[in-house]
mmCIF file of C-alpha atoms and ligand atoms in Angstrom:
data_model
loop_
_atom_site.group_PDB
_atom_site.id
_atom_site.type_symbol
_atom_site.label_atom_id
_atom_site.label_comp_id
_atom_site.label_asym_id
_atom_site.label_seq_id
_atom_site.Cartn_x
_atom_site.Cartn_y
_atom_site.Cartn_z
ATOM 1 C CA MET A 1 4.529 107.644 95.378
ATOM 2 C CA THR A 2 7.132 108.126 98.302
ATOM 3 C CA THR A 3 5.874 104.532 99.776
ATOM 4 C CA LEU A 4 6.668 103.083 95.696
ATOM 5 C CA VAL A 5 9.820 104.466 95.407
ATOM 6 C CA ALA A 6 10.681 103.856 99.190
ATOM 7 C CA VAL A 7 9.717 100.619 98.375
ATOM 8 C CA ALA A 8 12.081 100.471 94.584
ATOM 9 C CA GLU A 9 15.210 101.565 96.012
ATOM 10 C CA ASN A 10 14.814 98.817 99.490
ATOM 11 C CA ARG A 11 14.713 96.267 96.716
ATOM 12 C CA ASN A 12 17.918 97.754 94.893
ATOM 13 C CA GLY A 13 19.520 97.621 98.021
ATOM 14 C CA THR A 14 18.877 94.076 98.395
ATOM 15 C CA ARG A 15 19.865 93.190 94.916
ATOM 16 C CA PHE A 16 22.900 94.903 96.032
ATOM 17 C CA ALA A 17 23.535 93.964 99.290
ATOM 18 C CA GLU A 18 23.235 89.962 97.394
ATOM 19 C CA GLU A 19 25.290 90.422 95.013
ATOM 20 C CA ALA A 20 27.669 91.803 96.848
ATOM 21 C CA MET A 21 27.287 89.158 99.642
ATOM 22 C CA GLY A 22 28.179 86.600 96.154
ATOM 23 C CA HIS A 23 31.352 87.894 96.211
ATOM 24 C CA LEU A 24 32.657 87.614 100.609
ATOM 25 C CA ASP A 25 34.924 84.576 100.166
ATOM 26 C CA THR A 26 37.006 85.325 97.699
ATOM 27 C CA LEU A 27 37.710 89.310 98.694
ATOM 28 C CA TYR A 28 38.022 86.620 101.719
ATOM 29 C CA ARG A 29 40.592 84.809 100.626
ATOM 30 C CA GLY A 30 41.863 88.086 98.688
ATOM 31 C CA ALA A 31 41.866 89.507 102.190
ATOM 32 C CA LEU A 32 43.888 86.715 103.970
ATOM 33 C CA ARG A 33 46.367 86.989 101.047
ATOM 34 C CA LEU A 34 46.704 90.634 102.051
ATOM 35 C CA THR A 35 47.285 90.419 105.846
ATOM 36 C CA ARG A 36 48.119 86.886 106.330
ATOM 37 C CA ASP A 37 46.410 87.322 109.300
ATOM 38 C CA PRO A 38 42.735 85.645 109.689
ATOM 39 C CA ALA A 39 41.579 88.376 112.610
ATOM 40 C CA GLN A 40 42.956 90.881 110.086
ATOM 41 C CA ALA A 41 40.960 89.434 106.632
ATOM 42 C CA GLU A 42 38.056 89.439 108.685
ATOM 43 C CA ASP A 43 38.457 93.110 109.759
ATOM 44 C CA LEU A 44 39.499 93.876 106.642
ATOM 45 C CA VAL A 45 36.482 92.700 104.840
ATOM 46 C CA GLN A 46 34.178 93.952 107.170
ATOM 47 C CA ASP A 47 35.315 97.795 106.317
ATOM 48 C CA THR A 48 35.034 96.679 103.340
ATOM 49 C CA TYR A 49 31.859 95.403 103.068
ATOM 50 C CA VAL A 50 30.608 98.903 105.449
ATOM 51 C CA ARG A 51 32.394 100.903 103.176
ATOM 52 C CA ALA A 52 30.388 99.484 99.605
ATOM 53 C CA LEU A 53 27.151 99.626 101.375
ATOM 54 C CA ARG A 54 27.962 103.317 102.121
ATOM 55 C CA TYR A 55 29.233 104.062 98.467
ATOM 56 C CA GLN A 56 26.840 101.558 97.119
ATOM 57 C CA HIS A 57 25.307 104.320 94.643
ATOM 58 C CA SER A 58 28.672 105.234 93.642
ATOM 59 C CA TYR A 59 28.341 101.484 92.085
ATOM 60 C CA GLN A 60 27.063 101.588 88.068
ATOM 61 C CA GLU A 61 24.603 98.318 88.218
ATOM 62 C CA GLY A 62 25.982 95.663 85.917
ATOM 63 C CA THR A 63 29.997 96.326 85.882
ATOM 64 C CA ASN A 64 32.280 94.452 88.036
ATOM 65 C CA MET A 65 30.684 94.718 91.076
ATOM 66 C CA LYS A 66 34.142 91.800 91.999
ATOM 67 C CA ALA A 67 36.657 94.379 90.375
ATOM 68 C CA TRP A 68 35.019 97.648 92.453
ATOM 69 C CA LEU A 69 34.765 95.885 95.939
ATOM 70 C CA PHE A 70 38.419 94.906 95.423
ATOM 71 C CA ALA A 71 39.183 97.628 94.804
ATOM 72 C CA ILE A 72 37.790 98.568 97.913
ATOM 73 C CA MET A 73 39.489 96.392 99.299
ATOM 74 C CA ARG A 74 42.707 97.332 98.095
ATOM 75 C CA ASN A 75 43.010 100.950 99.320
ATOM 76 C CA LEU A 76 41.661 100.042 102.790
ATOM 77 C CA PHE A 77 44.374 97.591 103.448
ATOM 78 C CA TRP A 78 46.667 100.035 102.253
ATOM 79 C CA ASP A 79 45.340 102.932 104.288
ATOM 80 C CA ARG A 80 44.770 101.265 107.213
ATOM 81 C CA PHE A 81 47.501 98.333 107.538
ATOM 82 C CA LYS A 82 50.557 99.959 106.035
ATOM 83 C CA GLY A 83 50.030 103.446 106.333
ATOM 84 C CA GLY A 84 48.992 104.930 102.942
ATOM 85 C CA ARG A 85 48.697 103.595 99.203
ATOM 86 C CA PRO A 86 51.555 103.284 97.286
ATOM 87 C CA GLU A 87 53.146 105.916 95.330
ATOM 88 C CA ASP A 88 53.719 104.009 91.859
ATOM 89 C CA VAL A 89 57.338 103.672 92.300
ATOM 90 C CA SER A 90 58.320 101.314 90.326
ATOM 91 C CA LEU A 91 60.238 98.342 92.350
ATOM 92 C CA ASP A 92 61.491 96.543 89.209
ATOM 93 C CA GLY A 93 65.360 95.879 89.671
ATOM 94 C CA ASP A 94 67.927 95.348 86.995
ATOM 95 C CA GLY A 95 68.513 91.990 88.232
ATOM 96 C CA GLU A 96 67.073 90.153 85.350
ATOM 97 C CA LEU A 97 65.976 86.218 87.559
ATOM 98 C CA SER A 98 67.772 84.120 84.778
ATOM 99 C CA LEU A 99 65.268 80.854 85.919
ATOM 100 C CA TYR A 100 64.069 80.843 82.914
ATOM 101 C CA ASP A 101 67.769 79.424 81.702
ATOM 102 C CA THR A 102 68.059 77.036 83.932
ATOM 103 C CA LEU A 103 65.393 74.896 82.988
ATOM 104 C CA LYS A 104 66.329 74.892 79.031
ATOM 105 C CA ASP A 105 68.130 72.053 80.189
ATOM 106 C CA PRO A 106 65.425 69.027 78.241
ATOM 107 C CA THR A 107 67.513 67.057 80.339
ATOM 108 C CA ALA A 108 65.973 68.129 83.329
ATOM 109 C CA VAL A 109 63.117 67.064 85.169
ATOM 110 C CA PRO A 110 60.397 68.157 83.038
ATOM 111 C CA GLU A 111 57.834 71.371 84.633
ATOM 112 C CA SER A 112 54.854 70.126 84.752
ATOM 113 C CA GLU A 113 55.327 67.013 87.095
ATOM 114 C CA VAL A 114 58.140 69.455 89.135
ATOM 115 C CA LEU A 115 54.953 71.807 89.939
ATOM 116 C CA ASP A 116 52.590 68.944 90.660
ATOM 117 C CA ARG A 117 54.880 67.445 93.595
ATOM 118 C CA ILE A 118 54.993 70.907 95.489
ATOM 119 C CA ALA A 119 52.670 71.437 97.861
ATOM 120 C CA ALA A 120 50.120 73.783 97.468
ATOM 121 C CA ASP A 121 51.192 75.982 101.418
ATOM 122 C CA GLU A 122 54.213 76.075 99.727
ATOM 123 C CA VAL A 123 52.543 77.456 96.993
ATOM 124 C CA VAL A 124 50.511 79.903 98.889
ATOM 125 C CA ARG A 125 54.037 80.703 100.609
ATOM 126 C CA ALA A 126 55.676 81.226 98.145
ATOM 127 C CA VAL A 127 52.555 83.943 96.721
ATOM 128 C CA GLU A 128 52.403 85.304 101.015
ATOM 129 C CA ARG A 129 56.326 86.694 100.102
ATOM 130 C CA LEU A 130 56.166 88.680 97.276
ATOM 131 C CA PRO A 131 55.843 91.867 97.885
ATOM 132 C CA GLU A 132 52.376 93.802 98.715
ATOM 133 C CA LEU A 133 53.090 95.041 95.202
ATOM 134 C CA HIS A 134 53.365 92.651 93.448
ATOM 135 C CA ARG A 135 51.330 90.252 95.326
ATOM 136 C CA GLU A 136 47.699 91.720 94.626
ATOM 137 C CA VAL A 137 48.626 92.144 90.855
ATOM 138 C CA VAL A 138 49.124 87.998 91.096
ATOM 139 C CA LEU A 139 45.089 87.848 93.108
ATOM 140 C CA LEU A 140 44.218 89.519 91.156
ATOM 141 C CA VAL A 141 45.288 88.376 87.495
ATOM 142 C CA ASP A 142 46.269 85.136 88.103
ATOM 143 C CA VAL A 143 43.792 84.087 91.792
ATOM 144 C CA GLU A 144 40.728 85.891 90.386
ATOM 145 C CA GLY A 145 41.322 86.064 86.637
ATOM 146 C CA PHE A 146 41.314 89.684 86.177
ATOM 147 C CA SER A 147 42.300 91.519 82.425
ATOM 148 C CA TYR A 148 45.075 93.586 83.114
ATOM 149 C CA LYS A 149 42.988 96.728 82.186
ATOM 150 C CA ASP A 150 40.572 95.962 85.077
ATOM 151 C CA ALA A 151 43.164 95.263 86.881
ATOM 152 C CA ALA A 152 44.952 98.767 86.197
ATOM 153 C CA GLN A 153 41.666 100.000 86.811
ATOM 154 C CA VAL A 154 41.928 98.797 91.123
ATOM 155 C CA LEU A 155 45.470 99.518 91.864
ATOM 156 C CA GLY A 156 44.617 102.924 89.702
ATOM 157 C CA VAL A 157 47.968 102.673 87.638
ATOM 158 C CA PRO A 158 48.669 102.273 83.888
ATOM 159 C CA ILE A 159 48.600 98.748 82.064
ATOM 160 C CA GLY A 160 52.322 99.211 81.862
ATOM 161 C CA THR A 161 53.059 98.880 85.472
ATOM 162 C CA VAL A 162 50.517 95.830 85.630
ATOM 163 C CA MET A 163 52.449 93.881 83.103
ATOM 164 C CA SER A 164 55.982 94.934 84.848
ATOM 165 C CA ARG A 165 55.314 94.196 88.681
ATOM 166 C CA LEU A 166 52.948 90.992 87.290
ATOM 167 C CA HIS A 167 56.365 89.364 85.362
ATOM 168 C CA ARG A 168 57.991 90.487 87.612
ATOM 169 C CA ALA A 169 56.368 88.404 90.746
ATOM 170 C CA ARG A 170 55.861 85.285 88.535
ATOM 171 C CA GLN A 171 60.126 85.682 88.025
ATOM 172 C CA GLN A 172 60.163 85.864 92.658
ATOM 173 C CA LEU A 173 57.397 83.038 92.683
ATOM 174 C CA GLN A 174 58.722 80.373 90.187
ATOM 175 C CA LYS A 175 62.443 81.251 91.554
ATOM 176 C CA SER A 176 60.624 80.711 95.175
ATOM 177 C CA LEU A 177 58.984 77.624 93.926
ATOM 178 C CA GLN A 178 62.489 76.156 92.166
ATOM 179 C CA ASP A 179 64.527 77.405 95.113
ATOM 180 C CA TYR A 180 61.663 74.375 97.784
ATOM 181 C CA ALA A 181 61.491 72.165 94.898
ATOM 182 C CA ARG A 182 66.038 72.118 95.008
ATOM 183 C CA GLU A 183 65.732 71.941 99.645
ATOM 184 C CA SER A 184 63.423 69.471 99.739
ATOM 185 C CA GLY A 185 64.517 67.040 97.129
ATOM 186 C CA ILE A 186 61.879 66.851 93.907
ATOM 187 C CA VAL A 187 64.348 68.167 91.749
ATOM 188 C CA ARG A 188 68.625 67.625 91.341
ATOM 189 C CA GLU A 189 71.037 70.236 92.657
ATOM 190 C CA GLU A 190 72.526 71.758 89.074
ATOM 191 C CA LYS A 191 75.417 72.245 88.837
ATOM 192 C CA GLU A 192 76.505 76.147 88.231
ATOM 193 C CA SER A 193 78.767 76.908 85.189
ATOM 194 C CA ALA A 194 76.970 75.812 81.841
ATOM 195 C CA MET B 1 59.579 86.244 65.164
ATOM 196 C CA ASN B 2 62.857 85.651 66.838
ATOM 197 C CA CYS B 3 62.544 83.814 70.521
ATOM 198 C CA ASN B 4 62.723 87.173 72.250
ATOM 199 C CA GLY B 5 60.184 87.979 70.482
ATOM 200 C CA CYS B 6 58.233 86.089 71.609
ATOM 201 C CA LEU B 7 59.576 85.817 75.804
ATOM 202 C CA GLU B 8 58.088 89.047 75.559
ATOM 203 C CA LYS B 9 55.058 87.982 74.251
ATOM 204 C CA LEU B 10 54.626 84.975 76.732
ATOM 205 C CA ASP B 11 53.325 87.188 80.056
ATOM 206 C CA LEU B 12 50.712 88.391 77.250
ATOM 207 C CA TYR B 13 49.980 85.204 75.994
ATOM 208 C CA LEU B 14 49.720 83.548 78.627
ATOM 209 C CA ASP B 15 47.251 84.751 80.514
ATOM 210 C CA ARG B 16 44.648 86.434 76.226
ATOM 211 C CA GLU B 17 45.817 89.479 75.997
ATOM 212 C CA LEU B 18 46.872 89.580 72.946
ATOM 213 C CA THR B 19 45.050 90.145 69.572
ATOM 214 C CA ASP B 20 44.890 86.809 67.217
ATOM 215 C CA ALA B 21 47.123 88.162 65.171
ATOM 216 C CA GLU B 22 49.196 88.570 68.122
ATOM 217 C CA LEU B 23 48.081 85.637 69.266
ATOM 218 C CA GLY B 24 48.937 83.281 66.299
ATOM 219 C CA ASP B 25 52.375 84.151 66.468
ATOM 220 C CA VAL B 26 53.442 83.391 69.878
ATOM 221 C CA ARG B 27 51.392 79.780 68.404
ATOM 222 C CA GLY B 28 53.383 78.956 65.937
ATOM 223 C CA HIS B 29 56.864 79.809 67.070
ATOM 224 C CA LEU B 30 56.410 77.752 70.297
ATOM 225 C CA GLU B 31 55.438 74.791 68.071
ATOM 226 C CA ARG B 32 58.941 75.130 66.404
ATOM 227 C CA CYS B 33 60.759 76.566 68.937
ATOM 228 C CA PRO B 34 60.702 73.849 72.218
ATOM 229 C CA PRO B 35 62.809 76.090 74.933
ATOM 230 C CA CYS B 36 60.428 78.723 74.321
ATOM 231 C CA GLU B 37 57.863 75.867 74.551
ATOM 232 C CA HIS B 38 59.479 74.364 77.918
ATOM 233 C CA ARG B 39 59.150 77.652 79.141
ATOM 234 C CA TYR B 40 55.791 79.179 78.712
ATOM 235 C CA LEU B 41 54.806 75.607 80.508
ATOM 236 C CA LEU B 42 56.568 76.344 83.263
ATOM 237 C CA LEU B 43 54.878 79.840 83.797
ATOM 238 C CA ALA B 44 51.194 78.043 82.177
ATOM 239 C CA GLY B 45 51.587 75.530 85.401
ATOM 240 C CA MET B 46 52.527 78.355 87.655
ATOM 241 C CA LYS B 47 49.686 80.067 86.768
ATOM 242 C CA ARG B 48 47.336 77.327 87.657
ATOM 243 C CA LEU B 49 48.972 76.524 90.685
ATOM 244 C CA VAL B 50 48.731 79.433 92.035
ATOM 245 C CA LYS B 51 45.280 79.541 91.146
ATOM 246 C CA VAL B 52 44.561 76.402 92.462
ATOM 247 C CA CYS B 53 46.450 77.228 95.384
ATOM 248 C CA CYS B 54 44.821 80.053 96.089
ATOM 249 C CA ASP B 55 41.638 79.990 95.746
ATOM 250 C CA GLN B 56 40.749 77.532 98.361
ATOM 251 C CA GLY B 57 38.139 77.967 101.804
ATOM 252 C CA ALA B 58 35.398 80.228 101.805
ATOM 253 C CA ALA B 59 35.170 83.220 104.964
ATOM 254 C CA PRO B 60 34.188 82.192 108.185
ATOM 255 C CA SER B 61 30.709 82.128 109.132
ATOM 256 C CA HIS B 62 30.659 84.173 112.152
ATOM 257 C CA LEU B 63 32.253 87.201 109.625
ATOM 258 C CA ARG B 64 29.116 85.916 107.208
ATOM 259 C CA GLN B 65 26.259 86.411 109.627
ATOM 260 C CA LYS B 66 27.993 89.591 110.985
ATOM 261 C CA LEU B 67 28.012 90.924 107.263
ATOM 262 C CA VAL B 68 24.326 89.645 107.061
ATOM 263 C CA GLN B 69 22.973 92.222 109.912
ATOM 264 C CA ILE B 70 24.789 94.520 108.182
ATOM 265 C CA LEU B 71 24.084 94.487 104.556
ATOM 266 C CA PHE B 72 20.241 94.005 105.421
HETATM 267 ZN ZN1 ZN C 201 61.753 80.626 70.476
#
């Protein structure tokens, strides 16, 4: 009996490990965006897997393992690199960016063309310049395709917080990319008035 | 639905977080309102760009090997 149980447990462990390893590339990319440093990203990912292995009994088979792993990694990131998990304070200032408005001009360069001409490196840099609390929401929702609900669970915040951080992050990204497009001459300078 | 109502729901529309009825309302407004549609296309283009640009690159093979030793 004991042997059969041991064999079954071993098989479960292997399945767990295989599934977890299937998320390695995506976790590493997330770690790279969070730490902005390849060596730290490796450490973070390794620690994430060690912790995942230790707590694998708390993972329920058939649920979202990617979300579970991201939650472990995200908490480790804050504990290890930022000296503690963030309070759920609002980063959101009042100053609404008016970039949506500046782009209303129908004679302006079509947005899709502008975006097509922005280098991938510049987009990554713009994401990495976001404050961590905004960056992690963008990673979860826009890069990993998590629902707001799953993202809220990973981050341990209400869905409303996910929404406001995401909105703010997108405004910042848009401003970053817009500034870059102007500075590099992809779009012409717009007049102050109008 | 007016422009403000539409803009408030634009993130949710983009991220497919609306009910079918709400989705229809926003889509209806976007079809009738070029400025809002313009904003939506920009937002959608950015989301796509972020996804494509941040979703590249694999974990280093020595990290993979180390993890295999730890996990199996
Ligand atoms: Zn409108």
